mmCIF file of C-alpha atoms and ligand atoms in Angstrom:
data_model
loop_
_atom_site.group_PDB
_atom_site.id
_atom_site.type_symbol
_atom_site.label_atom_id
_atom_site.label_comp_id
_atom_site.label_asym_id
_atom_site.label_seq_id
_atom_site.Cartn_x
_atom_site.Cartn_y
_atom_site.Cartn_z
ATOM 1 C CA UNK A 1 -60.664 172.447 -42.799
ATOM 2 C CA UNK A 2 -61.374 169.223 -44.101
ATOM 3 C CA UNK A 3 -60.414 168.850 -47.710
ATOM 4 C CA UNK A 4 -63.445 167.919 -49.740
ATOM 5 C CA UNK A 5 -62.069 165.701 -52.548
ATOM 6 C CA UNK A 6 -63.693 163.842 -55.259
ATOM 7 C CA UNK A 7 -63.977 160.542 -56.134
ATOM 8 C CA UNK A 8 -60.691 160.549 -58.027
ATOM 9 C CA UNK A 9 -59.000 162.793 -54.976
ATOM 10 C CA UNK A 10 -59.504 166.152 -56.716
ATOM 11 C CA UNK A 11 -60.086 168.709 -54.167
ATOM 12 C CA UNK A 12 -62.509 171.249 -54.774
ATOM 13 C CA UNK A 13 -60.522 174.695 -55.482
ATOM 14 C CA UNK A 14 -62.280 176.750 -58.005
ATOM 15 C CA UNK A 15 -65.474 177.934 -58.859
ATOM 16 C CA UNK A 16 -66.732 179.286 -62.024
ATOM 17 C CA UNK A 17 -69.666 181.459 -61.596
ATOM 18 C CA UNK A 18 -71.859 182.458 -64.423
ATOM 19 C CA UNK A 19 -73.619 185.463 -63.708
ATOM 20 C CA UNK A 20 -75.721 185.831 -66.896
ATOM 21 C CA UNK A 21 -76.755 183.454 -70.132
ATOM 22 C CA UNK A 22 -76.974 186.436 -72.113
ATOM 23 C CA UNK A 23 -74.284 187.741 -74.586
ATOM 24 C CA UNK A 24 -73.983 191.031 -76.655
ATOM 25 C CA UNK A 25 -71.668 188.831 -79.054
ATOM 26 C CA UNK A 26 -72.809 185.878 -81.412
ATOM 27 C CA UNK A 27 -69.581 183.623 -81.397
ATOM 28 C CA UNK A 28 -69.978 180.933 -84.275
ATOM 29 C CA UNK A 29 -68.640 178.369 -82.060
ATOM 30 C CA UNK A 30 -70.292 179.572 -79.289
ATOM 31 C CA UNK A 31 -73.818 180.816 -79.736
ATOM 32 C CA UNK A 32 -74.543 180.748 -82.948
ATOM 33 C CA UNK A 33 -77.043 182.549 -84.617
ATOM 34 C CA UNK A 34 -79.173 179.884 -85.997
ATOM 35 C CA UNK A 35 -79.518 178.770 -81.897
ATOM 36 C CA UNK A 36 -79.535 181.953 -80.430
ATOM 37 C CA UNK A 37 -81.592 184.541 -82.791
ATOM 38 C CA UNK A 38 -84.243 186.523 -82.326
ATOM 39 C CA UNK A 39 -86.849 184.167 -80.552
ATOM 40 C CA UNK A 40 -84.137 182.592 -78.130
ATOM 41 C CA UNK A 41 -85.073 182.183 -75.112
ATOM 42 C CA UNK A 42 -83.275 183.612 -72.001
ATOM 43 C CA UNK A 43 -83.642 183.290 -67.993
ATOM 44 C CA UNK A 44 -85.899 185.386 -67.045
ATOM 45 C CA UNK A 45 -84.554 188.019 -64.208
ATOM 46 C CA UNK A 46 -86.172 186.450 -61.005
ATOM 47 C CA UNK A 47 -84.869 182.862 -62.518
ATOM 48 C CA UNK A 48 -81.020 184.675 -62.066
ATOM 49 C CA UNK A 49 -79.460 184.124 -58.745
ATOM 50 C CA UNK A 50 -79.016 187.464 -56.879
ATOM 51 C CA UNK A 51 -75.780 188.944 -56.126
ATOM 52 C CA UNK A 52 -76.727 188.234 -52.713
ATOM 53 C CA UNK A 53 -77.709 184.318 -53.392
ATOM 54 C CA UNK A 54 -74.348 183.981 -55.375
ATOM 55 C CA UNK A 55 -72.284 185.596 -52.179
ATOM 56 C CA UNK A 56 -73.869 183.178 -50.048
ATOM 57 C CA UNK A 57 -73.126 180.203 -52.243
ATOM 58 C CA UNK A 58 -69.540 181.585 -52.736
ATOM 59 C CA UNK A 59 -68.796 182.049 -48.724
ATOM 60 C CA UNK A 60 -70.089 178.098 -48.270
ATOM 61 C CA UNK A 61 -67.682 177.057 -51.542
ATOM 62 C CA UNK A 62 -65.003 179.002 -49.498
ATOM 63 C CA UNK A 63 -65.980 177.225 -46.753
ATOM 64 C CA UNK A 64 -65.601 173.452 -48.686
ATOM 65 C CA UNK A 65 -61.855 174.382 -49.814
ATOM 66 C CA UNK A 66 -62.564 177.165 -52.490
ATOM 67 C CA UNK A 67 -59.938 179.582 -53.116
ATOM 68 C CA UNK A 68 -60.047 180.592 -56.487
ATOM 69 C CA UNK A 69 -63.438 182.572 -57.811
ATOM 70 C CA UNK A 70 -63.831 183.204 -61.852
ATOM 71 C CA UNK A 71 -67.443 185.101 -63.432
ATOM 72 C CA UNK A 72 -68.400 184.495 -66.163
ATOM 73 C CA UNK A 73 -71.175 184.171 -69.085
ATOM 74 C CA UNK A 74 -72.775 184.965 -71.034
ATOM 75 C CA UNK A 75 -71.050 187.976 -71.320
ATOM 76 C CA UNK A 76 -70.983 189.241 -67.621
ATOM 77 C CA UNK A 77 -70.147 192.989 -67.852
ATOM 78 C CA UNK A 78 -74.034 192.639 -69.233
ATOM 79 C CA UNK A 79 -74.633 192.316 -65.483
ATOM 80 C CA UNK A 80 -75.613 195.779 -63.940
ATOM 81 C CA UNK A 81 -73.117 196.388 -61.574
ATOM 82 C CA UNK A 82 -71.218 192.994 -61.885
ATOM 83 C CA UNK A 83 -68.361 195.197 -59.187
ATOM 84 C CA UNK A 84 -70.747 195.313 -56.670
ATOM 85 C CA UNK A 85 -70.404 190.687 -56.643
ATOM 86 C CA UNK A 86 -67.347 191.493 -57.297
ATOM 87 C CA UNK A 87 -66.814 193.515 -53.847
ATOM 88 C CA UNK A 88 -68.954 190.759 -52.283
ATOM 89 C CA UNK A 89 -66.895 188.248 -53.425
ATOM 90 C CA UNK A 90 -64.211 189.496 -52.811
ATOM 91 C CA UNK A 91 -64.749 190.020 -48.938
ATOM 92 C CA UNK A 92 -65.457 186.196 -48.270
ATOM 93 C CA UNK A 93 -63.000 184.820 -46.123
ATOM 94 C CA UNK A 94 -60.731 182.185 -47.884
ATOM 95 C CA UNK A 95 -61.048 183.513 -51.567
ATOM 96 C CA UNK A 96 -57.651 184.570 -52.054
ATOM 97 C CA UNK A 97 -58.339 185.303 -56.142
ATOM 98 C CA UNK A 98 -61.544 187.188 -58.032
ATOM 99 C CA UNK A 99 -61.318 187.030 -61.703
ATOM 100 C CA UNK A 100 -63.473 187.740 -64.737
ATOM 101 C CA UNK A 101 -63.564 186.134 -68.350
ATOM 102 C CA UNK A 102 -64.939 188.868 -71.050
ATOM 103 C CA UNK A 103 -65.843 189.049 -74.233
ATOM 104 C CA UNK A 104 -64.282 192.839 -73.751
ATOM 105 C CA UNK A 105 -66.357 194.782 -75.700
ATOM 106 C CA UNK A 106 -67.668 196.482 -72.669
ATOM 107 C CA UNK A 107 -64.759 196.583 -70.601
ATOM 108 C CA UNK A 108 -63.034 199.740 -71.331
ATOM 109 C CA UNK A 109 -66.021 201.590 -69.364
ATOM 110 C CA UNK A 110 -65.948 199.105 -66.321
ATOM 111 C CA UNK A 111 -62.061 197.828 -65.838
ATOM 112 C CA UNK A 112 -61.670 200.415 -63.315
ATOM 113 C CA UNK A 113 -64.082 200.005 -60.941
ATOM 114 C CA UNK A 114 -64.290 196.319 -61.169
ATOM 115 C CA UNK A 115 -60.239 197.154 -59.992
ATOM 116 C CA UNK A 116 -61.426 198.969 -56.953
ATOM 117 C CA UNK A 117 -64.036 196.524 -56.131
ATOM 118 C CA UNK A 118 -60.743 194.237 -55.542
ATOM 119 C CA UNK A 119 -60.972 192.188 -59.167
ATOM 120 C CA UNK A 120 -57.075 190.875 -60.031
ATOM 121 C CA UNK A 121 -57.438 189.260 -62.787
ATOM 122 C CA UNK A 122 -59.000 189.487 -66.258
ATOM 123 C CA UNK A 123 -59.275 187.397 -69.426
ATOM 124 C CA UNK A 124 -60.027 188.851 -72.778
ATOM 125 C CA UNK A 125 -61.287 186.506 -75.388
ATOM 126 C CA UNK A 126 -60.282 187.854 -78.378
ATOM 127 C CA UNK A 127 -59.908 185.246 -81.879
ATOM 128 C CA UNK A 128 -58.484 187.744 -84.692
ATOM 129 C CA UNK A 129 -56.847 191.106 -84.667
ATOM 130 C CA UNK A 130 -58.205 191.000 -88.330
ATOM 131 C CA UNK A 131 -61.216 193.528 -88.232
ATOM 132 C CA UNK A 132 -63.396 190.828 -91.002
ATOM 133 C CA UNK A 133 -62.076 187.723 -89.277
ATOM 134 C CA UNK A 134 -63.210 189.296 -85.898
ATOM 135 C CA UNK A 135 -66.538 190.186 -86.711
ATOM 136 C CA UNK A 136 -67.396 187.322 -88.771
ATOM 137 C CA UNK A 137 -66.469 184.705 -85.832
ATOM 138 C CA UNK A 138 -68.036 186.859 -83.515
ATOM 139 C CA UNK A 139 -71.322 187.514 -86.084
ATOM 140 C CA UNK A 140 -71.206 191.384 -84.686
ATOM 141 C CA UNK A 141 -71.085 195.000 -85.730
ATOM 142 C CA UNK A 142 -69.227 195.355 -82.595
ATOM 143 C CA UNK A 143 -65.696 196.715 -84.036
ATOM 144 C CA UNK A 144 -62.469 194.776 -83.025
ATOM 145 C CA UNK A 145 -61.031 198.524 -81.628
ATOM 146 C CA UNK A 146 -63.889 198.152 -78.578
ATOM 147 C CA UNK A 147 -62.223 195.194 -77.566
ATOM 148 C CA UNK A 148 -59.109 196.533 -77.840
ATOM 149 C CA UNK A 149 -59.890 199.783 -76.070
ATOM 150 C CA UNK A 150 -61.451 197.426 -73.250
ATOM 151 C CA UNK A 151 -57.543 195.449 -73.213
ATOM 152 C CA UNK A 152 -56.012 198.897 -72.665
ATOM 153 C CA UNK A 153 -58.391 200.195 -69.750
ATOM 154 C CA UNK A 154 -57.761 196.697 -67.753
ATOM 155 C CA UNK A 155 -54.092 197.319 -68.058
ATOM 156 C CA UNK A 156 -54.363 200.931 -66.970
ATOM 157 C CA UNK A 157 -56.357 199.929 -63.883
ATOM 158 C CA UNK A 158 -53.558 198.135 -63.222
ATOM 159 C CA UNK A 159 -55.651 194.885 -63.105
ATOM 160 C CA UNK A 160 -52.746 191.818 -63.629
ATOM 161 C CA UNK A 161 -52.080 189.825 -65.832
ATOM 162 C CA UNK A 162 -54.812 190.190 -68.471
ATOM 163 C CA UNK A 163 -54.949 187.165 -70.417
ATOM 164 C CA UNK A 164 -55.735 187.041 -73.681
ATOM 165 C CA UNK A 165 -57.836 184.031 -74.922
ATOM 166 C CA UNK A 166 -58.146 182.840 -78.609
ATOM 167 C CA UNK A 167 -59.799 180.344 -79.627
ATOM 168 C CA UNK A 168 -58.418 178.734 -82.570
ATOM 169 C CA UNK A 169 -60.442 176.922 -85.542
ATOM 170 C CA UNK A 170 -59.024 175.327 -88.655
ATOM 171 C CA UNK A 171 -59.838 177.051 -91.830
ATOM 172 C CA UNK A 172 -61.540 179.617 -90.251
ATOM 173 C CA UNK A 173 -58.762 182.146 -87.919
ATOM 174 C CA UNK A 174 -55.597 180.011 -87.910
ATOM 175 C CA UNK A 175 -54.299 181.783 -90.635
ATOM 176 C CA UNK A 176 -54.142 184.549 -87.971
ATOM 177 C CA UNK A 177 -52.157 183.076 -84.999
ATOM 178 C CA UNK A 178 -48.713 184.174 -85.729
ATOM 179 C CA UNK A 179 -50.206 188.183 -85.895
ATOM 180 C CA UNK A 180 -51.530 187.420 -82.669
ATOM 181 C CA UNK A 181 -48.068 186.037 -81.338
ATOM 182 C CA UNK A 182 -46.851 188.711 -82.689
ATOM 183 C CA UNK A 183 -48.841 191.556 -81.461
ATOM 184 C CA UNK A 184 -48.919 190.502 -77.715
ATOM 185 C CA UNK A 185 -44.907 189.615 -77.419
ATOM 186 C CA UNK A 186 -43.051 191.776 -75.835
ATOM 187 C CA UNK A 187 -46.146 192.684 -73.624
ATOM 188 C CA UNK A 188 -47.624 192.274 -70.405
ATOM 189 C CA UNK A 189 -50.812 190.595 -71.767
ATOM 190 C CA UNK A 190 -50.730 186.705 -71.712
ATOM 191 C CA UNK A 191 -51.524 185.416 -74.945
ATOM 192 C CA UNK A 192 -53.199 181.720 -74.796
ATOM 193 C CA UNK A 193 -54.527 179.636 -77.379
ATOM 194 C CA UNK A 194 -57.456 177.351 -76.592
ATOM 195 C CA UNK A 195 -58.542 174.187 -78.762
ATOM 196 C CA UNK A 196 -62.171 174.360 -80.321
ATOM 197 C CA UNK A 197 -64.328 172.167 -77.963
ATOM 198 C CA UNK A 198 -67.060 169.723 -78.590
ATOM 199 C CA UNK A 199 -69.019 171.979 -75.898
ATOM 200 C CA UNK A 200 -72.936 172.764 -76.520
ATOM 201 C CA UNK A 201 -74.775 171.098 -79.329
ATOM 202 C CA UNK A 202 -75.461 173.871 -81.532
ATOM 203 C CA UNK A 203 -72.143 174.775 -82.917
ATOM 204 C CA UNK A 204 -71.834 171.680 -85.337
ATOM 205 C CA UNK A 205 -68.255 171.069 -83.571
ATOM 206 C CA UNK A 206 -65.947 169.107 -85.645
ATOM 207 C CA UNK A 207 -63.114 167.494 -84.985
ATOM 208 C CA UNK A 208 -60.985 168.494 -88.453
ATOM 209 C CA UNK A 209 -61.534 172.074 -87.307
ATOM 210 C CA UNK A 210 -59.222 171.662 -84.360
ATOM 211 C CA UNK A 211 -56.240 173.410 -84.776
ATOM 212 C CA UNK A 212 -53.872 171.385 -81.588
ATOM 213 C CA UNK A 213 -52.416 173.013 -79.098
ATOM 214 C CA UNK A 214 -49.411 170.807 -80.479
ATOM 215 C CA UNK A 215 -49.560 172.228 -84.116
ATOM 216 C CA UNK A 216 -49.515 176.041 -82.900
ATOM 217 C CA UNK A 217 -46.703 175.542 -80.426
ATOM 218 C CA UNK A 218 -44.262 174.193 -83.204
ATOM 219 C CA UNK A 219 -45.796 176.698 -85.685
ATOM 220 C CA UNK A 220 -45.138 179.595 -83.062
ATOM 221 C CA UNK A 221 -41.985 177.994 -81.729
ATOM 222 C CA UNK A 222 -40.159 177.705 -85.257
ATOM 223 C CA UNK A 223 -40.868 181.603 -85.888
ATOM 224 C CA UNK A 224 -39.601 182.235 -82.143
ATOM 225 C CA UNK A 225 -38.076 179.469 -79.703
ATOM 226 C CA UNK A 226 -39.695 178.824 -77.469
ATOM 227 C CA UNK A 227 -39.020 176.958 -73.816
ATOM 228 C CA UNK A 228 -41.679 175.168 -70.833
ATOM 229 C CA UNK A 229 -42.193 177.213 -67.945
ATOM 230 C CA UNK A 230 -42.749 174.589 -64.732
ATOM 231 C CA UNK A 231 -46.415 174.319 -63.608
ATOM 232 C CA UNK A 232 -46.661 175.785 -60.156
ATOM 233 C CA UNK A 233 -49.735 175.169 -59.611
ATOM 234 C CA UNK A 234 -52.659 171.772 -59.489
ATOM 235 C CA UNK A 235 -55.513 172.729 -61.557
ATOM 236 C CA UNK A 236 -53.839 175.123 -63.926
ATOM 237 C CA UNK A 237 -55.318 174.671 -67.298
ATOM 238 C CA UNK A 238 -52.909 176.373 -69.501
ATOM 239 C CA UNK A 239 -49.072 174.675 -70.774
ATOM 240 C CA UNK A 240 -47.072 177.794 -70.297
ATOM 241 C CA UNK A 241 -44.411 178.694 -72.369
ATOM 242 C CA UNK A 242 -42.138 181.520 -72.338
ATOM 243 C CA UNK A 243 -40.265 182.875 -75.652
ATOM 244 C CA UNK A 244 -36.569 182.352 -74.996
ATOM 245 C CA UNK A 245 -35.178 185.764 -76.545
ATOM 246 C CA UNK A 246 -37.129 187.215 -73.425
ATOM 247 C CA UNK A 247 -40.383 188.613 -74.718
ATOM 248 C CA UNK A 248 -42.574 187.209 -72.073
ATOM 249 C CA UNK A 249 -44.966 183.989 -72.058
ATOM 250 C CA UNK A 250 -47.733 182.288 -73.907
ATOM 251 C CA UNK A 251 -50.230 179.136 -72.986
ATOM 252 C CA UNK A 252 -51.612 176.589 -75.050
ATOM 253 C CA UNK A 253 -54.996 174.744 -73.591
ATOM 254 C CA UNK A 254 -55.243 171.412 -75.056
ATOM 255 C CA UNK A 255 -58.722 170.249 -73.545
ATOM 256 C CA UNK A 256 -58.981 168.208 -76.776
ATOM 257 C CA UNK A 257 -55.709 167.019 -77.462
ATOM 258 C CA UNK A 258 -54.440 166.088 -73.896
ATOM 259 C CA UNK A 259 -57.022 166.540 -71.606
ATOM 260 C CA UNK A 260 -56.289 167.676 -67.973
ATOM 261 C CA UNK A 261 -59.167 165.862 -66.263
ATOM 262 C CA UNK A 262 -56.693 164.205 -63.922
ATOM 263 C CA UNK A 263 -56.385 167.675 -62.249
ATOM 264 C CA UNK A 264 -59.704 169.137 -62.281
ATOM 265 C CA UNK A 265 -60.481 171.035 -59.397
ATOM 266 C CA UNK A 266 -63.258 173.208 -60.679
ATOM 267 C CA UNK A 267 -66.905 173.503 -60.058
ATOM 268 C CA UNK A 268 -69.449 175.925 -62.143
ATOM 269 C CA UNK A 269 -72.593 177.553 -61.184
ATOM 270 C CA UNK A 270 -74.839 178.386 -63.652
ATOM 271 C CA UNK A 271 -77.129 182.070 -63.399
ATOM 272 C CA UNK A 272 -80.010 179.698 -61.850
ATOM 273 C CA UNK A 273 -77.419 178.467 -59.484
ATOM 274 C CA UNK A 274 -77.391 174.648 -60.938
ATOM 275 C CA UNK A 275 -73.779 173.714 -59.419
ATOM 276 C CA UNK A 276 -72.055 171.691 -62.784
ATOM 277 C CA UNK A 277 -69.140 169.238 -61.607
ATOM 278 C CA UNK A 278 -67.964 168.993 -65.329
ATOM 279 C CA UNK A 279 -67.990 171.235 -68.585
ATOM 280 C CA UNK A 280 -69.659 168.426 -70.287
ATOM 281 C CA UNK A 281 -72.149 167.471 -67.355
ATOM 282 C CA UNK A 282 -75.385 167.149 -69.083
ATOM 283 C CA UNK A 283 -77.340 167.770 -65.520
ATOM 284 C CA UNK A 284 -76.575 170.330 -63.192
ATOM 285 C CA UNK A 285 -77.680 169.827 -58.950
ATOM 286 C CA UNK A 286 -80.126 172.930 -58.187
ATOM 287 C CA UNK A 287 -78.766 174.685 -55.164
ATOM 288 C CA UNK A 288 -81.049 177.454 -55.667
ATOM 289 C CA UNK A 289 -83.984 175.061 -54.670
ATOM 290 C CA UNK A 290 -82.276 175.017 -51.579
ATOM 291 C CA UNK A 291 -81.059 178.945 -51.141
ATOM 292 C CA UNK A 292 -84.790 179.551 -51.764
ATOM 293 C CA UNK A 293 -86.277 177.235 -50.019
ATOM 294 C CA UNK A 294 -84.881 178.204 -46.858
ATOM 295 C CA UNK A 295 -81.902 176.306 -46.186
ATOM 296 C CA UNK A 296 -79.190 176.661 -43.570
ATOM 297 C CA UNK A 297 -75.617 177.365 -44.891
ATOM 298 C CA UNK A 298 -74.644 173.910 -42.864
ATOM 299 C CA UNK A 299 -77.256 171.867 -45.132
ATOM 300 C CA UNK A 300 -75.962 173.517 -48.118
ATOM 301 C CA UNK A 301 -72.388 172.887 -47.330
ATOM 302 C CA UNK A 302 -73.153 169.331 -46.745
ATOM 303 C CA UNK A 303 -75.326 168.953 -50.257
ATOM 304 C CA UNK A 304 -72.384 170.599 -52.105
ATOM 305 C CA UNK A 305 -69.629 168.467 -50.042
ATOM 306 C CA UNK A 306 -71.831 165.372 -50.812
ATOM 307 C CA UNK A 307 -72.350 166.341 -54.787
ATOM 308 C CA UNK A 308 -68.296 166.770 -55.111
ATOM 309 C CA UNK A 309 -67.927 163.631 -53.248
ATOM 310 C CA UNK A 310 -69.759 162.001 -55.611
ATOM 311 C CA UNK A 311 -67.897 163.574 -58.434
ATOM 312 C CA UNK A 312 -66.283 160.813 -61.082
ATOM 313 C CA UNK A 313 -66.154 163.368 -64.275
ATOM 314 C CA UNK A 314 -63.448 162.742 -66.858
ATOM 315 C CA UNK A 315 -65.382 163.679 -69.949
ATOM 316 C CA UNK A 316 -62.668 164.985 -72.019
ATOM 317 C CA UNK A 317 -60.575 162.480 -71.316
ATOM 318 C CA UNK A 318 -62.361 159.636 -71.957
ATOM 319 C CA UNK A 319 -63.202 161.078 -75.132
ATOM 320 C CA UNK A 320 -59.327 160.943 -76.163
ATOM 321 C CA UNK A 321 -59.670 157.628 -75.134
ATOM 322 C CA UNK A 322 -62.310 156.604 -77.094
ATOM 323 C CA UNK A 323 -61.051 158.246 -80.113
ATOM 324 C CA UNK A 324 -62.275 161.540 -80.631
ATOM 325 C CA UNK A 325 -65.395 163.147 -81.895
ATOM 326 C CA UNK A 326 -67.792 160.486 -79.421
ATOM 327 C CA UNK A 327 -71.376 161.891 -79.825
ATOM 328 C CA UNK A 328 -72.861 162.330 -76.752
ATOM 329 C CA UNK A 329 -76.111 160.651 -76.021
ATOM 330 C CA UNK A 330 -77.691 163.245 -73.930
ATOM 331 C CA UNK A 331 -77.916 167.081 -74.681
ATOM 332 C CA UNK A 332 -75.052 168.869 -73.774
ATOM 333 C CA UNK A 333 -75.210 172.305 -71.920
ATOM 334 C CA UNK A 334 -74.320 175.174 -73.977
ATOM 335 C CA UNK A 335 -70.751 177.079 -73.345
ATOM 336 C CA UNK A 336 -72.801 180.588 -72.897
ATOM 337 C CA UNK A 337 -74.747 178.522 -70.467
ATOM 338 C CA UNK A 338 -72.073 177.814 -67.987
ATOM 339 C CA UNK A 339 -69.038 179.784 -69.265
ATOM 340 C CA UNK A 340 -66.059 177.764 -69.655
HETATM 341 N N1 SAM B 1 -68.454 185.991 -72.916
HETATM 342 C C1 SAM B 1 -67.253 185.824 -72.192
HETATM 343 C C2 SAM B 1 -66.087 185.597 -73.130
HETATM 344 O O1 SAM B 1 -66.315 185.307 -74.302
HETATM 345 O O2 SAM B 1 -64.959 185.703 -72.671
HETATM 346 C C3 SAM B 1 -67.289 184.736 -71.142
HETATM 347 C C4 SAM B 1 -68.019 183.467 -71.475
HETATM 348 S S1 SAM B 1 -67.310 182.507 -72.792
HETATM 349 C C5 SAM B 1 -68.427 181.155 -72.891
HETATM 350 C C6 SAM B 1 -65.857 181.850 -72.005
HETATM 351 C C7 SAM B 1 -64.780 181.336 -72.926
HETATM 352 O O3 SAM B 1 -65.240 180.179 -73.579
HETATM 353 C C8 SAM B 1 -64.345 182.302 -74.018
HETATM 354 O O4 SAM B 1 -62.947 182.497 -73.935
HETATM 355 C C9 SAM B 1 -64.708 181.582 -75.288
HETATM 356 O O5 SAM B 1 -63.814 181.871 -76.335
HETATM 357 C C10 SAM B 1 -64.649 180.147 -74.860
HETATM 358 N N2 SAM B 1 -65.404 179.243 -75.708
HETATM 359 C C11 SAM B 1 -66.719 179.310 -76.039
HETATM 360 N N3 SAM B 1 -67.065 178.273 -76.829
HETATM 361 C C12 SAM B 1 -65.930 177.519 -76.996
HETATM 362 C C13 SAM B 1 -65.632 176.312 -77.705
HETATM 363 N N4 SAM B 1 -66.549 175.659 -78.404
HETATM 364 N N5 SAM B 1 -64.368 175.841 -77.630
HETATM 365 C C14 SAM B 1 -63.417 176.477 -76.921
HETATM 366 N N6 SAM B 1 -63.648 177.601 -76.226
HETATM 367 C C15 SAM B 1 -64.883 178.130 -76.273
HETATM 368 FE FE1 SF4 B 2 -70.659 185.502 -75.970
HETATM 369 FE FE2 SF4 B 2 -68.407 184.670 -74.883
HETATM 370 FE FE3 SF4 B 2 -69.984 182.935 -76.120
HETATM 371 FE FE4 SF4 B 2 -68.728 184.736 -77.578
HETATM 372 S S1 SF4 B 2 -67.775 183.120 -76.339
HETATM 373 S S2 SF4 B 2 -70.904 184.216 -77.732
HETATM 374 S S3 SF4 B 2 -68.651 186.454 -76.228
HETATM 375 S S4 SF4 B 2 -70.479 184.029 -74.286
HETATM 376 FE FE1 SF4 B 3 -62.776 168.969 -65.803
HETATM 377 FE FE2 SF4 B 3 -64.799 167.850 -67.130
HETATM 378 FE FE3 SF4 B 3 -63.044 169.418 -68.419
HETATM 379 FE FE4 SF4 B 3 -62.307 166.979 -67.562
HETATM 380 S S1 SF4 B 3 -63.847 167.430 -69.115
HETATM 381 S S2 SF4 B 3 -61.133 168.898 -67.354
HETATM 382 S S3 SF4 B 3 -63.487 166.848 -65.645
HETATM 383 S S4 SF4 B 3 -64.466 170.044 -66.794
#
């Protein structure tokens, strides 16, 4: 196979899929409610790609150089039988990892099956083991023990590792990192801490609020050492660390504070199947126009080999460069959009 590379060699290696735009949770920073209330409006269901249409796409990604497949949201356990894609998925020839990001809260009833349906890995994002600090961020009723119950089943059904992702805001949970260290040491969960992005429009991002990856290692660090674990891997997001008295690892992901656009191997499909070659992009390229309108898998390989070719993305980093906080002229997509 021909590596298809970008226009700043970066081969194409992972795929994000979103699988819904819907979310049972309200995440300030996220979707917040003001946004996404009552009157939002959602795909409708014959706007969503199918779990066939997403297969296909995946199998011609596979077919461009993708190994690595991640759903996402929206919340995607909202998607009936999201192990059924999962299965499908996990059949195509040249995917070598499935994994899911969740919000949790429905996982404890699903982790199993989405196991047997050949899922690896799982990410929980969880910001607070504080029951108020919890629900506030995430603007639910939802309790925090759902999404703990949800961490539990994964690990039973052996699915490994199960990340756990926290988002970290000034003012707002930071007062609750070290519990978190805490809690998940000595664990097999990986605990990682992710810096508030300028994502979306609608969650009044600023950059005082970010709490950098930087800050929180020395603040974890100084409670218990802490040592670099050697990337093994191009297009790894997270700075690993492991905690030198032995009780396992933790990440930082500084998207904000040192961007990794340099090694940015990952495309993103959106539930209408608009392929995204950046977080940031502002337009997505509609390959469902073309899985619908009767295309062959060779054209579609060729428009998706041609779109990464084209590919120059380095949002986040020229944002460092131009000194943070740049407003973007165009409308941004949404995080629950695209997923991450
Ligand atoms: N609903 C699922 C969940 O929350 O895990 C999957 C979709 S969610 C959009 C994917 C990840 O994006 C979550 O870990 C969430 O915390 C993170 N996220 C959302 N908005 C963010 C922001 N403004 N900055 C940093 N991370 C964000
Ligand atoms: Fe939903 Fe995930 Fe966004 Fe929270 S971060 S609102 S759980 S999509
Ligand atoms: Fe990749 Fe865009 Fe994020 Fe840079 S800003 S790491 S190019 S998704």
């Amino acid at each position: 196979m021909i590596a298809t590379v970008d226009r700043f060699s970066r081969p194409l290696r992972d795929l994000r899929i979103s699988v819904t735009d819907r979310c049972n949770l309200r995440c300030r920073y996220c979707m917040p409610r003001e946004a996404f209330g009552n009157d939002a409006v959602f795909l409708a269901r014959k706007e969503l790609l199918s779990f066939e249409e997403i297969a296909r796409v995946a199998r011609v990604f596979a077919s461009l150089g993708v190994e690595k497949i991640r759903l996402t949201g929206g919340e995607p356990l909202l998607r009936r039988e999201i192990e059924v894609l999962v299965a499908m998925i996990a059949a195509i020839d040249g995917i070598s990892e499935v994994a899911l990001t969740t919000n949790g809260t429905l996982l404890a009833g699903k982790a199993r099956a989405l196991r047997d349906a050949g899922l690896r890995r799982v990410t929980v994002s969880l910001d607070a083991l504080d029951e108020e600090v919890f629900r506030s961020m995430s603007d639910t009723r939802i309790p925090l023990a759902r999404v703990l119950a949800g961490i539990d089943a994964a690990l039973e059904a052996g699915l490994s590792p199960v990340k756990i992702n926290m988002v970290v805001r000034r003012g707002i949970n930071d007062h609750c990192v070290l519990a978190m260290a805490e809690r998940f040491r000595g664990r097999p969960e990986v605990l990682r801490f992710i810096e508030y992005m300028d994502v979306g429009t609608t969650n009044g991002w600023r950059l005082e609020q970010v709490v950098s990856a930087g800050e929180l290692r020395d603040a974890i660090g100084e409670r218990w050492p802490l040592e670099p674990i050697v990337p093994d891997r191009l297009g790894d997001v997270a700075t690993r660390y492991r905690y030198r008295d032995g009780a396992g690892e933790i990440g930082f992901i500084h998207s904000v504070s040192a961007p990794f656009c340099a090694s940015c191997t990952r495309a993103r499909l959106s539930a209408e199947g608009r392929l995204h070659t950046c977080l940031f992009a502002t337009r997505g390229h509609d390959l469902r126009a073309f899985v619908r309108g009767g295309a062959t898998d060779a054209q579609l390989s060729r428009e998706i080999a041609l779109i990464w070719a084209a590919r120059s993305d380095r949002y986040s980093a020229d944002r460092a460069e131009e000194t943070a906080g740049r407003v973007c002229a165009e409308k941004k997509i949404e995080m629950s959009y695209i997923g991450g």
